[in-house]
Amino acid sequence: MIDKLVKNADEAVRDIHDNAVLMLGGFGLCGIPENSIAALLKTGVKGLTCISNNAGVDDFGIGLMLKTRQVKKMISSYVGENAEFERQLLAGELEVDLMPQGTLAERIRAGGAGIPAFFTPAGYGTEVAEGKEVREFDGKKYLMESWLRADFAIVKAWKGDSAGNLVFKGTARNFNPMMATAGKITIAEVEELVPLGELDPNHIHTPGIFVQRIFQGTGYEKRIEQRTVTS
Amino acid sequence: MLDKIGIAKRIAQEVRNGWYINLGIGIPTLVANYIPDNINVVLQSENGLLGIGPFPSEQNIDADLINAGKQTVTMMPGSALFNSADSFGMIRGGHVDLTILGAMEVSENGDIANWKIPGKMVKGMGGAMDLVASAENIIVAMQHKSRDGQSKLLKNCSLPITGIKCVKKIITDMAVLDVLPEGGFKLLERAPGVTVDEIKAATEGKLVVEGDIPEMVIG
């Protein structure tokens, strides 16, 4: 089996260069590649375009890379909960491209699947439609949206093996599997690296073909944004 | 006039057995608490869960299990987990039977505005545009008037819209209304203690009133 194993996050992100286009998995702070983000803070790489559903919070997730001014552009569906983000956006220091969440997910899926464009009803008749081709199918109007691909896709999984096979847990799956398919280089960090053969092939969410580098992360904080309990 | 709980209780009466339902943030989330025990539904969370359960106890909190509002949740027996592309496939593909969401404004032809206020920080549309563009059955939960007393049921939306001609039913603190296919808000029920005249005065868009309008029955 092809061995994708790298030592740690530092080795995995070593060649991420200035102005690279990245995809970063996660929904809110759930299922984000914590170790790789920490390693990117250390390399100090700049001018990054980050494709990620959200932009983290002020002191965690992508919010940390905003603080260090490493991000030039965010491509997201929802970017609330982040004061530094707001400041940079209003000051014209940060570009933002917002789109419907399903459109974002499908553009990434299309990028990984070799589909350059598709038609979706989301955003028809709204400002999202400006400048986009509209076509009618069976009496309903749809917008053409194009694929998204990245120089590096960085995903976080629950378990993985040296062949790059991945299994996700709970709603930490979210954007991670599609992003894994859409990176020229896909980096996977996992909570638990298991011996080859231990993952049941019937239960693998992301087949190893999509993953170029894998490592076991450490010290996962898994911060919770809205800790909500029954009273 | 209804409070938020009252609106949620009235919306819960619209829910039918066997439906898959997506609940938006705010009042829509509360609806889950008032669905009768004999009605079996499955709640979809667009971040990748079918079968949202109650909030966890302190001991059962799992950071890897949240709803679309980023709140910690649990799963019902028979739940399923999936990725975001599959999730929006369910939504756009018409597999979700009912979408309940909030709005800043609704127009008499069913346009909805709920994602952006010019001059204020733009947070993004999240999944709202996908939901309203696809759902066959959309109920809007909202206050009839804004805090400064302006009608939110308008001839045309003044805010940037989220989707066009998509809202079917509106349940507010004052009334239950259908959006007519030819345009206009058809008044179906009044909130307890609210008169038809008060609803007329609070509705800027075309209001259609036929016959006696019954008062809502809230359990």
CSV table of N, CA, C and O in Angstrom, one decimal, chain A residues 85-198:
chain,number,residue,atom,x,y,z
A,85,PHE,N,-12.4,39.8,12.0
A,85,PHE,CA,-12.8,39.7,10.6
A,85,PHE,C,-13.5,40.9,10.1
A,85,PHE,O,-13.2,41.5,9.1
A,86,GLU,N,-14.5,41.4,11.0
A,86,GLU,CA,-15.3,42.5,10.6
A,86,GLU,C,-14.4,43.8,10.4
A,86,GLU,O,-14.6,44.5,9.5
A,87,ARG,N,-13.4,43.9,11.4
A,87,ARG,CA,-12.6,45.1,11.3
A,87,ARG,C,-11.8,45.1,10.0
A,87,ARG,O,-11.7,46.1,9.3
A,88,GLN,N,-11.2,44.0,9.6
A,88,GLN,CA,-10.4,43.9,8.4
A,88,GLN,C,-11.2,44.1,7.2
A,88,GLN,O,-10.8,44.7,6.2
A,89,LEU,N,-12.4,43.6,7.2
A,89,LEU,CA,-13.3,43.7,6.1
A,89,LEU,C,-13.7,45.2,5.8
A,89,LEU,O,-13.6,45.7,4.7
A,90,LEU,N,-14.1,45.8,6.9
A,90,LEU,CA,-14.5,47.2,6.8
A,90,LEU,C,-13.3,48.1,6.5
A,90,LEU,O,-13.5,49.1,5.8
A,91,ALA,N,-12.1,47.7,6.9
A,91,ALA,CA,-10.9,48.5,6.5
A,91,ALA,C,-10.4,48.2,5.1
A,91,ALA,O,-9.4,48.8,4.7
A,92,GLY,N,-11.1,47.3,4.4
A,92,GLY,CA,-10.6,47.0,3.1
A,92,GLY,C,-9.4,46.1,3.0
A,92,GLY,O,-8.7,46.0,2.0
A,93,GLU,N,-9.0,45.5,4.1
A,93,GLU,CA,-7.8,44.7,4.2
A,93,GLU,C,-8.0,43.2,3.8
A,93,GLU,O,-7.1,42.5,3.7
A,94,LEU,N,-9.3,42.9,3.7
A,94,LEU,CA,-9.7,41.5,3.5
A,94,LEU,C,-10.7,41.4,2.4
A,94,LEU,O,-11.7,42.2,2.4
A,95,GLU,N,-10.6,40.5,1.5
A,95,GLU,CA,-11.6,40.2,0.5
A,95,GLU,C,-12.5,39.1,0.9
A,95,GLU,O,-12.0,38.1,1.5
A,96,VAL,N,-13.8,39.2,0.6
A,96,VAL,CA,-14.7,38.1,1.1
A,96,VAL,C,-15.6,37.8,-0.1
A,96,VAL,O,-16.2,38.7,-0.7
A,97,ASP,N,-15.8,36.5,-0.4
A,97,ASP,CA,-16.7,36.1,-1.4
A,97,ASP,C,-17.7,35.2,-0.6
A,97,ASP,O,-17.3,34.1,-0.2
A,98,LEU,N,-19.0,35.7,-0.5
A,98,LEU,CA,-20.0,34.9,0.3
A,98,LEU,C,-20.9,34.2,-0.7
A,98,LEU,O,-21.3,34.8,-1.7
A,99,MET,N,-21.3,33.0,-0.4
A,99,MET,CA,-22.2,32.3,-1.3
A,99,MET,C,-23.1,31.3,-0.5
A,99,MET,O,-22.7,31.0,0.6
A,100,PRO,N,-24.2,30.9,-1.1
A,100,PRO,CA,-25.1,29.9,-0.3
A,100,PRO,C,-24.3,28.7,0.1
A,100,PRO,O,-23.4,28.2,-0.7
A,101,GLN,N,-24.6,28.2,1.2
A,101,GLN,CA,-23.8,27.1,1.8
A,101,GLN,C,-23.9,25.8,0.9
A,101,GLN,O,-22.9,25.1,0.7
A,102,GLY,N,-25.0,25.5,0.3
A,102,GLY,CA,-25.1,24.4,-0.6
A,102,GLY,C,-24.4,24.6,-1.9
A,102,GLY,O,-23.9,23.6,-2.4
A,103,THR,N,-24.3,25.8,-2.3
A,103,THR,CA,-23.6,26.2,-3.5
A,103,THR,C,-22.1,26.0,-3.2
A,103,THR,O,-21.4,25.4,-4.0
A,104,LEU,N,-21.6,26.4,-2.1
A,104,LEU,CA,-20.2,26.2,-1.7
A,104,LEU,C,-19.9,24.7,-1.6
A,104,LEU,O,-18.9,24.3,-2.2
A,105,ALA,N,-20.7,24.0,-1.0
A,105,ALA,CA,-20.5,22.5,-0.9
A,105,ALA,C,-20.4,21.8,-2.2
A,105,ALA,O,-19.6,21.0,-2.5
A,106,GLU,N,-21.4,22.2,-3.1
A,106,GLU,CA,-21.4,21.6,-4.4
A,106,GLU,C,-20.3,22.0,-5.3
A,106,GLU,O,-19.8,21.2,-6.1
A,107,ARG,N,-19.9,23.3,-5.2
A,107,ARG,CA,-18.8,23.8,-6.0
A,107,ARG,C,-17.5,23.0,-5.6
A,107,ARG,O,-16.7,22.7,-6.5
A,108,ILE,N,-17.3,22.7,-4.4
A,108,ILE,CA,-16.2,21.9,-3.9
A,108,ILE,C,-16.3,20.5,-4.4
A,108,ILE,O,-15.3,19.9,-4.9
A,109,ARG,N,-17.5,19.9,-4.2
A,109,ARG,CA,-17.7,18.5,-4.7
A,109,ARG,C,-17.4,18.5,-6.2
A,109,ARG,O,-16.8,17.5,-6.7
A,110,ALA,N,-17.9,19.5,-7.0
A,110,ALA,CA,-17.7,19.5,-8.4
A,110,ALA,C,-16.2,19.5,-8.8
A,110,ALA,O,-15.8,18.9,-9.7
A,111,GLY,N,-15.5,20.4,-8.0
A,111,GLY,CA,-14.1,20.5,-8.2
A,111,GLY,C,-13.4,19.2,-8.1
A,111,GLY,O,-12.5,18.9,-8.9
A,112,GLY,N,-13.7,18.4,-7.1
A,112,GLY,CA,-13.1,17.1,-6.9
A,112,GLY,C,-13.6,16.1,-7.8
A,112,GLY,O,-12.9,15.1,-8.1
A,113,ALA,N,-14.7,16.3,-8.4
A,113,ALA,CA,-15.3,15.2,-9.3
A,113,ALA,C,-15.2,15.5,-10.8
A,113,ALA,O,-15.7,14.8,-11.6
A,114,GLY,N,-14.4,16.6,-11.1
A,114,GLY,CA,-14.2,16.9,-12.5
A,114,GLY,C,-15.4,17.5,-13.3
A,114,GLY,O,-15.5,17.3,-14.5
A,115,ILE,N,-16.2,18.2,-12.5
A,115,ILE,CA,-17.4,18.8,-13.2
A,115,ILE,C,-17.2,20.3,-13.1
A,115,ILE,O,-17.3,20.9,-12.0
A,116,PRO,N,-16.9,21.0,-14.2
A,116,PRO,CA,-16.5,22.4,-14.2
A,116,PRO,C,-17.6,23.3,-13.8
A,116,PRO,O,-17.4,24.4,-13.3
A,117,ALA,N,-18.9,23.0,-14.0
A,117,ALA,CA,-20.0,23.9,-13.7
A,117,ALA,C,-21.3,23.1,-13.6
A,117,ALA,O,-21.4,21.9,-14.0
A,118,PHE,N,-22.3,23.7,-12.9
A,118,PHE,CA,-23.6,23.0,-12.7
A,118,PHE,C,-24.6,24.1,-12.5
A,118,PHE,O,-24.2,25.3,-12.3
A,119,PHE,N,-25.9,23.8,-12.5
A,119,PHE,CA,-26.9,24.7,-12.3
A,119,PHE,C,-27.7,24.5,-11.0
A,119,PHE,O,-28.0,23.3,-10.7
A,120,THR,N,-27.9,25.5,-10.2
A,120,THR,CA,-28.5,25.4,-8.9
A,120,THR,C,-29.6,26.5,-8.8
A,120,THR,O,-29.4,27.6,-9.3
A,121,PRO,N,-30.7,26.2,-8.1
A,121,PRO,CA,-31.7,27.2,-7.9
A,121,PRO,C,-31.4,28.3,-6.8
A,121,PRO,O,-31.9,29.4,-6.8
A,122,ALA,N,-30.4,27.9,-6.0
A,122,ALA,CA,-30.1,28.8,-4.8
A,122,ALA,C,-29.5,30.1,-5.3
A,122,ALA,O,-28.6,30.2,-6.1
A,123,GLY,N,-30.2,31.2,-4.9
A,123,GLY,CA,-29.7,32.6,-5.2
A,123,GLY,C,-30.3,33.2,-6.4
A,123,GLY,O,-30.1,34.3,-6.7
A,124,TYR,N,-31.1,32.4,-7.2
A,124,TYR,CA,-31.8,33.0,-8.3
A,124,TYR,C,-32.7,34.2,-7.9
A,124,TYR,O,-33.4,34.0,-6.9
A,125,GLY,N,-32.6,35.3,-8.6
A,125,GLY,CA,-33.4,36.4,-8.2
A,125,GLY,C,-32.8,37.3,-7.1
A,125,GLY,O,-33.5,38.3,-6.7
A,126,THR,N,-31.7,36.9,-6.6
A,126,THR,CA,-31.0,37.7,-5.5
A,126,THR,C,-29.7,38.3,-6.1
A,126,THR,O,-29.3,38.0,-7.2
A,127,GLU,N,-29.0,39.0,-5.2
A,127,GLU,CA,-27.8,39.6,-5.7
A,127,GLU,C,-26.7,38.6,-6.0
A,127,GLU,O,-25.7,38.8,-6.7
A,128,VAL,N,-26.9,37.3,-5.5
A,128,VAL,CA,-25.9,36.2,-5.8
A,128,VAL,C,-25.9,35.9,-7.3
A,128,VAL,O,-25.0,35.4,-7.8
A,129,ALA,N,-27.0,36.2,-7.9
A,129,ALA,CA,-27.2,35.9,-9.4
A,129,ALA,C,-26.5,36.9,-10.3
A,129,ALA,O,-26.4,36.6,-11.5
A,130,GLU,N,-26.1,38.0,-9.8
A,130,GLU,CA,-25.5,39.1,-10.6
A,130,GLU,C,-24.3,38.5,-11.4
A,130,GLU,O,-23.4,38.0,-10.9
A,131,GLY,N,-24.4,38.7,-12.7
A,131,GLY,CA,-23.3,38.3,-13.6
A,131,GLY,C,-23.3,36.9,-13.9
A,131,GLY,O,-22.4,36.4,-14.6
A,132,LYS,N,-24.3,36.1,-13.4
A,132,LYS,CA,-24.2,34.6,-13.7
A,132,LYS,C,-25.2,34.2,-14.8
A,132,LYS,O,-26.3,34.8,-14.9
A,133,GLU,N,-24.9,33.2,-15.5
A,133,GLU,CA,-25.8,32.7,-16.5
A,133,GLU,C,-27.0,32.0,-15.9
A,133,GLU,O,-26.8,31.3,-14.9
A,134,VAL,N,-28.2,32.4,-16.4
A,134,VAL,CA,-29.4,31.8,-15.9
A,134,VAL,C,-30.0,30.9,-17.0
A,134,VAL,O,-30.0,31.3,-18.1
A,135,ARG,N,-30.4,29.7,-16.6
A,135,ARG,CA,-31.1,28.9,-17.6
A,135,ARG,C,-32.3,28.2,-17.0
A,135,ARG,O,-32.4,28.0,-15.8
A,136,GLU,N,-33.3,28.0,-17.8
A,136,GLU,CA,-34.6,27.4,-17.4
A,136,GLU,C,-34.6,25.9,-17.7
A,136,GLU,O,-34.2,25.5,-18.8
A,137,PHE,N,-34.9,25.1,-16.6
A,137,PHE,CA,-35.1,23.7,-16.8
A,137,PHE,C,-36.5,23.3,-16.3
A,137,PHE,O,-36.8,23.6,-15.1
A,138,ASP,N,-37.3,22.7,-17.1
A,138,ASP,CA,-38.7,22.3,-16.7
A,138,ASP,C,-39.4,23.5,-16.0
A,138,ASP,O,-40.0,23.3,-14.9
A,139,GLY,N,-39.3,24.7,-16.5
A,139,GLY,CA,-40.1,25.8,-16.1
A,139,GLY,C,-39.5,26.5,-14.9
A,139,GLY,O,-40.1,27.5,-14.4
A,140,LYS,N,-38.4,26.1,-14.3
A,140,LYS,CA,-37.8,26.8,-13.2
A,140,LYS,C,-36.4,27.3,-13.6
A,140,LYS,O,-35.7,26.7,-14.3
A,141,LYS,N,-36.0,28.5,-13.0
A,141,LYS,CA,-34.8,29.2,-13.3
A,141,LYS,C,-33.6,28.7,-12.4
A,141,LYS,O,-33.8,28.6,-11.2
A,142,TYR,N,-32.5,28.5,-13.0
A,142,TYR,CA,-31.3,28.1,-12.2
A,142,TYR,C,-30.1,28.9,-12.6
A,142,TYR,O,-30.0,29.4,-13.7
A,143,LEU,N,-29.1,29.1,-11.7
A,143,LEU,CA,-27.9,29.8,-11.9
A,143,LEU,C,-26.8,28.8,-12.2
A,143,LEU,O,-26.7,27.8,-11.6
A,144,MET,N,-25.9,29.2,-13.1
A,144,MET,CA,-24.7,28.4,-13.3
A,144,MET,C,-23.6,28.8,-12.3
A,144,MET,O,-23.3,30.0,-12.1
A,145,GLU,N,-23.1,27.8,-11.7
A,145,GLU,CA,-22.0,28.0,-10.7
A,145,GLU,C,-20.8,27.1,-11.1
A,145,GLU,O,-21.0,26.0,-11.7
A,146,SER,N,-19.6,27.6,-10.9
A,146,SER,CA,-18.4,26.8,-11.3
A,146,SER,C,-17.8,26.1,-10.2
A,146,SER,O,-18.0,26.3,-9.0
A,147,TRP,N,-16.9,25.2,-10.6
A,147,TRP,CA,-16.2,24.4,-9.6
A,147,TRP,C,-15.2,25.2,-8.7
A,147,TRP,O,-14.8,26.3,-9.1
A,148,LEU,N,-14.8,24.7,-7.6
A,148,LEU,CA,-13.8,25.2,-6.8
A,148,LEU,C,-12.7,24.1,-6.6
A,148,LEU,O,-13.0,23.0,-6.3
A,149,ARG,N,-11.5,24.5,-6.7
A,149,ARG,CA,-10.3,23.6,-6.5
A,149,ARG,C,-9.3,24.4,-5.7
A,149,ARG,O,-9.3,25.6,-5.7
A,150,ALA,N,-8.4,23.6,-5.0
A,150,ALA,CA,-7.4,24.3,-4.2
A,150,ALA,C,-6.0,23.7,-4.4
A,150,ALA,O,-5.9,22.6,-4.8
A,151,ASP,N,-5.0,24.6,-4.1
A,151,ASP,CA,-3.6,24.1,-4.1
A,151,ASP,C,-3.5,23.0,-3.0
A,151,ASP,O,-2.8,22.0,-3.2
A,152,PHE,N,-4.0,23.3,-1.8
A,152,PHE,CA,-4.0,22.4,-0.7
A,152,PHE,C,-5.3,22.3,0.0
A,152,PHE,O,-5.9,23.4,0.3
A,153,ALA,N,-5.8,21.1,0.2
A,153,ALA,CA,-7.0,21.0,1.0
A,153,ALA,C,-6.6,20.4,2.3
A,153,ALA,O,-5.8,19.4,2.4
A,154,ILE,N,-7.1,21.0,3.4
A,154,ILE,CA,-6.6,20.5,4.8
A,154,ILE,C,-7.9,20.1,5.5
A,154,ILE,O,-8.8,20.9,5.8
A,155,VAL,N,-7.9,18.8,5.8
A,155,VAL,CA,-9.1,18.3,6.5
A,155,VAL,C,-8.8,17.6,7.8
A,155,VAL,O,-7.6,17.3,8.1
A,156,LYS,N,-9.8,17.4,8.6
A,156,LYS,CA,-9.7,16.8,9.9
A,156,LYS,C,-10.6,15.6,10.0
A,156,LYS,O,-11.8,15.8,9.7
A,157,ALA,N,-10.1,14.4,10.3
A,157,ALA,CA,-10.9,13.3,10.5
A,157,ALA,C,-10.8,12.7,11.9
A,157,ALA,O,-9.9,13.0,12.6
A,158,TRP,N,-11.6,11.7,12.2
A,158,TRP,CA,-11.6,11.0,13.4
A,158,TRP,C,-10.5,10.0,13.4
A,158,TRP,O,-9.5,10.0,14.2
A,159,LYS,N,-10.6,9.0,12.5
A,159,LYS,CA,-9.6,8.0,12.3
A,159,LYS,C,-9.1,7.9,10.9
A,159,LYS,O,-9.8,8.3,9.9
A,160,GLY,N,-7.9,7.5,10.8
A,160,GLY,CA,-7.3,7.3,9.4
A,160,GLY,C,-6.2,6.3,9.5
A,160,GLY,O,-5.7,5.9,10.6
A,161,ASP,N,-5.7,5.8,8.3
A,161,ASP,CA,-4.6,4.9,8.2
A,161,ASP,C,-3.5,5.5,7.3
A,161,ASP,O,-3.8,6.5,6.6
A,162,SER,N,-2.4,4.8,7.2
A,162,SER,CA,-1.3,5.3,6.4
A,162,SER,C,-1.6,5.3,4.9
A,162,SER,O,-0.9,6.0,4.1
A,163,ALA,N,-2.6,4.6,4.5
A,163,ALA,CA,-3.1,4.7,3.1
A,163,ALA,C,-3.9,5.9,2.8
A,163,ALA,O,-4.3,6.2,1.6
A,164,GLY,N,-4.2,6.7,3.8
A,164,GLY,CA,-5.0,7.9,3.6
A,164,GLY,C,-6.5,7.7,3.7
A,164,GLY,O,-7.3,8.7,3.5
A,165,ASN,N,-6.9,6.5,4.1
A,165,ASN,CA,-8.4,6.3,4.3
A,165,ASN,C,-8.8,7.0,5.5
A,165,ASN,O,-8.2,7.0,6.5
A,166,LEU,N,-10.0,7.6,5.4
A,166,LEU,CA,-10.5,8.4,6.5
A,166,LEU,C,-11.9,8.1,7.0
A,166,LEU,O,-12.8,7.7,6.1
A,167,VAL,N,-12.2,8.2,8.3
A,167,VAL,CA,-13.5,8.0,8.9
A,167,VAL,C,-13.7,9.3,9.7
A,167,VAL,O,-12.9,9.7,10.5
A,168,PHE,N,-14.9,9.9,9.6
A,168,PHE,CA,-15.3,11.1,10.3
A,168,PHE,C,-16.3,10.7,11.4
A,168,PHE,O,-16.9,9.7,11.4
A,169,LYS,N,-16.4,11.6,12.4
A,169,LYS,CA,-17.3,11.3,13.5
A,169,LYS,C,-18.3,12.5,13.7
A,169,LYS,O,-17.9,13.6,13.6
A,170,GLY,N,-19.6,12.1,13.9
A,170,GLY,CA,-20.6,13.0,14.2
A,170,GLY,C,-20.8,14.1,13.1
A,170,GLY,O,-20.5,13.8,11.9
A,171,THR,N,-21.1,15.3,13.5
A,171,THR,CA,-21.2,16.4,12.5
A,171,THR,C,-19.9,17.1,12.2
A,171,THR,O,-19.8,18.1,11.6
A,172,ALA,N,-18.8,16.4,12.7
A,172,ALA,CA,-17.4,16.9,12.3
A,172,ALA,C,-17.1,16.5,10.9
A,172,ALA,O,-16.0,16.9,10.4
A,173,ARG,N,-18.0,15.8,10.2
A,173,ARG,CA,-17.7,15.4,8.8
A,173,ARG,C,-17.9,16.6,7.9
A,173,ARG,O,-17.0,17.0,7.2
A,174,ASN,N,-19.1,17.2,8.0
A,174,ASN,CA,-19.4,18.5,7.2
A,174,ASN,C,-18.7,18.6,5.9
A,174,ASN,O,-18.9,17.8,4.9
A,175,PHE,N,-17.9,19.6,5.7
A,175,PHE,CA,-17.2,19.9,4.4
A,175,PHE,C,-16.0,19.1,4.2
A,175,PHE,O,-15.4,19.1,3.1
A,176,ASN,N,-15.5,18.4,5.2
A,176,ASN,CA,-14.2,17.7,5.1
A,176,ASN,C,-14.1,16.7,3.9
A,176,ASN,O,-13.2,16.7,3.1
A,177,PRO,N,-15.1,15.8,3.7
A,177,PRO,CA,-15.0,14.8,2.6
A,177,PRO,C,-14.9,15.4,1.2
A,177,PRO,O,-14.1,15.0,0.4
A,178,MET,N,-15.7,16.5,1.0
A,178,MET,CA,-15.6,17.1,-0.4
A,178,MET,C,-14.3,17.8,-0.6
A,178,MET,O,-13.7,17.8,-1.6
A,179,MET,N,-13.9,18.5,0.5
A,179,MET,CA,-12.6,19.2,0.3
A,179,MET,C,-11.4,18.3,0.1
A,179,MET,O,-10.5,18.6,-0.7
A,180,ALA,N,-11.5,17.1,0.7
A,180,ALA,CA,-10.4,16.1,0.5
A,180,ALA,C,-10.3,15.7,-1.0
A,180,ALA,O,-9.2,15.4,-1.4
A,181,THR,N,-11.4,15.8,-1.7
A,181,THR,CA,-11.4,15.4,-3.1
A,181,THR,C,-10.9,16.6,-4.0
A,181,THR,O,-10.6,16.3,-5.2
A,182,ALA,N,-10.9,17.8,-3.5
A,182,ALA,CA,-10.7,19.0,-4.4
A,182,ALA,C,-9.3,19.7,-4.2
A,182,ALA,O,-9.1,20.8,-4.7
A,183,GLY,N,-8.4,19.1,-3.5
A,183,GLY,CA,-7.1,19.7,-3.3
A,183,GLY,C,-6.1,19.0,-4.2
A,183,GLY,O,-6.1,17.8,-4.4
A,184,LYS,N,-5.2,19.8,-4.8
A,184,LYS,CA,-4.1,19.2,-5.6
A,184,LYS,C,-3.3,18.3,-4.6
A,184,LYS,O,-2.8,17.2,-4.9
A,185,ILE,N,-3.0,18.9,-3.4
A,185,ILE,CA,-2.4,18.1,-2.3
A,185,ILE,C,-3.5,18.2,-1.2
A,185,ILE,O,-3.9,19.2,-0.8
A,186,THR,N,-3.9,17.0,-0.7
A,186,THR,CA,-4.8,17.0,0.4
A,186,THR,C,-4.0,16.5,1.7
A,186,THR,O,-3.4,15.4,1.6
A,187,ILE,N,-4.1,17.3,2.7
A,187,ILE,CA,-3.5,17.0,4.0
A,187,ILE,C,-4.6,16.6,5.0
A,187,ILE,O,-5.6,17.3,5.1
A,188,ALA,N,-4.5,15.4,5.5
A,188,ALA,CA,-5.5,15.0,6.5
A,188,ALA,C,-4.8,14.8,7.9
A,188,ALA,O,-3.8,14.2,8.0
A,189,GLU,N,-5.4,15.5,8.9
A,189,GLU,CA,-5.0,15.3,10.3
A,189,GLU,C,-6.1,14.5,11.0
A,189,GLU,O,-7.2,14.7,10.8
A,190,VAL,N,-5.6,13.5,11.7
A,190,VAL,CA,-6.6,12.6,12.4
A,190,VAL,C,-6.4,12.5,13.9
A,190,VAL,O,-5.2,12.7,14.3
A,191,GLU,N,-7.5,12.2,14.6
A,191,GLU,CA,-7.3,12.1,16.0
A,191,GLU,C,-6.6,10.8,16.4
A,191,GLU,O,-5.9,10.7,17.3
A,192,GLU,N,-6.9,9.8,15.5
A,192,GLU,CA,-6.3,8.5,15.8
A,192,GLU,C,-5.8,7.8,14.5
A,192,GLU,O,-6.7,7.6,13.6
A,193,LEU,N,-4.5,7.6,14.4
A,193,LEU,CA,-4.0,6.9,13.3
A,193,LEU,C,-4.0,5.4,13.6
A,193,LEU,O,-3.4,5.0,14.7
A,194,VAL,N,-4.6,4.6,12.8
A,194,VAL,CA,-4.8,3.2,13.2
A,194,VAL,C,-3.9,2.3,12.2
A,194,VAL,O,-3.7,2.8,11.1
A,195,PRO,N,-3.5,1.1,12.6
A,195,PRO,CA,-2.7,0.3,11.7
A,195,PRO,C,-3.5,-0.1,10.4
A,195,PRO,O,-4.7,-0.2,10.4
A,196,LEU,N,-2.8,-0.2,9.3
A,196,LEU,CA,-3.4,-0.6,8.0
A,196,LEU,C,-4.2,-1.9,8.2
A,196,LEU,O,-3.7,-2.8,8.8
A,197,GLY,N,-5.4,-1.9,7.7
A,197,GLY,CA,-6.2,-3.1,7.8
A,197,GLY,C,-7.2,-3.0,8.9
A,197,GLY,O,-8.1,-3.8,9.0
A,198,GLU,N,-7.0,-2.0,9.8
A,198,GLU,CA,-7.9,-2.0,11.0
A,198,GLU,C,-9.3,-1.3,10.6
A,198,GLU,O,-10.3,-1.7,11.2
